[in-house]
Amino acid sequence: MMSNFKKIKIIKPDDWHVHIRENKILKKVLPYTEMFYQRAIIMPNLKEPIIDCKKALSYRSKIIQSCKLNKKFQPLMICYLTKETSLKELKYGFLKKIFIGSKLYLNNSTTNANTGINKINDIFHILEFMQKIKMPLLIHGEENNPNIDIYDRESKFIDNILEPLRKKFPELKIILEHITTKESVSYIEENNSPYLAGTITPHHLMLNRNNMFFGGIHPNLYCLPILKRNTHQIALRKAISNGNKNFFLGSDSAPHFYKNKINSIGCAGIFNAPSSLLCYVSVFEEMNALKYFEDFCSKNGPNFYNLPINKEIITLVKKPFKVPSKITIGKNFIIPFLSNKVLQWSIL
Ligand code: NCD
Ligand code: ZN
């Protein structure tokens, strides 16, 4: 019976990077996030991005109204930076706890980033102000110059943009989102700073770019930053196994309809919400690092953001779980990460 299965109890985790979209998609994907996570940073890259408090409040209340499983689920909102972002708006939003941070997307660097920042200099006044009010900056860390090789855009971003930025604003709290390279891992480890952290996704821990082309092309594994060489995957797996407090959970679950993934120009994004936490626990187990699992999922994030640690507890059981084959939404559907595959862990 149940008691024969290995169990792990941990403080209920938070997802520090998730896309849940709007309307019908939101309603369908939110329960997965609520089930595994107590809080989640809801990414602001909607078709009409969340660029002010009014939009954030309206989006947040729609999310709260859509909660089904956990009435105490807390969506944490982020302001999408543009060069027009007003300092007054940021200050009000941050002090009133409408926003817990702001997000930097370089123009066209990913899904719905066509109103992102063109030149980082355009927002120096904003970054200076954020440093002053201690508002965290979340970064999609990829160069947007199409002449730079797609596999190098993250490491070039560190050299060309992030390092100069951190010299200029040394006390600006920065989260490098969904890191994918050994360069990002070393950059965070070597700086070892209370002002610099990174989130890591389950898919970048479990896969490398070979998986994207195994026996043919796998559009469902296309995401940004793109999956990298296995040496990078190994560096990410080592990073979480060392218990470094500057790495924490950010699933980057990013649902897109199948018809938009499997297309002549397919969208970037992997919908992993049904299995993200179960993937992470499998990786920590494979790495013999389960002792750091709870810190990564439930403590390093809130500590970095200066937020309280959750009180709720969840139990994971070593019992097979089959990932659903698809999630139907009206006439459309979304294929989840590891669709139809069996994972070794489930939630009680
Ligand atoms: C994300 C999305 O679809 O919104 N896509 C992705 O490939 N990760 C955006 C992002 O986080 O880059
Ligand atoms: Zn994302």
Short mmCIF file of N, CA and C and ligand atoms in Angstrom, two decimals, residues 17-19 43 45 103 105 140 178 224 252-254, ligand 2:
data_model
loop_
_atom_site.label_atom_id
_atom_site.label_comp_id
_atom_site.label_asym_id
_atom_site.label_seq_id
_atom_site.Cartn_x
_atom_site.Cartn_y
_atom_site.Cartn_z
N HIS A 17 8.65 31.77 -11.83
CA HIS A 17 8.56 32.18 -13.25
C HIS A 17 7.57 31.27 -13.96
N VAL A 18 6.37 31.79 -14.22
CA VAL A 18 5.41 30.97 -14.95
C VAL A 18 4.55 31.86 -15.85
N HIS A 19 4.16 31.32 -17.00
CA HIS A 19 3.24 32.01 -17.91
C HIS A 19 1.91 31.28 -17.84
N MET A 43 4.25 35.85 -15.30
CA MET A 43 4.98 36.67 -16.26
C MET A 43 4.04 37.62 -17.01
N ASN A 45 4.14 38.99 -20.01
CA ASN A 45 4.21 39.13 -21.49
C ASN A 45 2.93 38.65 -22.16
N LYS A 103 10.33 43.39 -15.16
CA LYS A 103 11.01 42.47 -16.06
C LYS A 103 11.59 43.18 -17.27
N TYR A 105 12.84 42.69 -20.91
CA TYR A 105 12.92 41.91 -22.14
C TYR A 105 13.57 42.82 -23.17
N HIS A 140 15.21 38.56 -18.85
CA HIS A 140 15.34 37.54 -19.90
C HIS A 140 16.70 37.80 -20.52
N HIS A 178 15.57 31.74 -16.09
CA HIS A 178 15.78 30.51 -16.87
C HIS A 178 17.19 30.42 -17.46
N LEU A 224 12.71 29.32 -25.49
CA LEU A 224 13.78 30.30 -25.38
C LEU A 224 14.08 30.55 -23.92
N ASP A 252 9.22 28.29 -15.88
CA ASP A 252 9.02 28.84 -17.22
C ASP A 252 8.00 28.04 -18.01
N SER A 253 7.00 27.49 -17.30
CA SER A 253 5.93 26.81 -18.01
C SER A 253 5.27 27.83 -18.94
N ALA A 254 5.21 27.51 -20.22
CA ALA A 254 4.76 28.50 -21.22
C ALA A 254 3.85 27.84 -22.24
ZN ZN B 2 9.30 32.69 -19.41
#
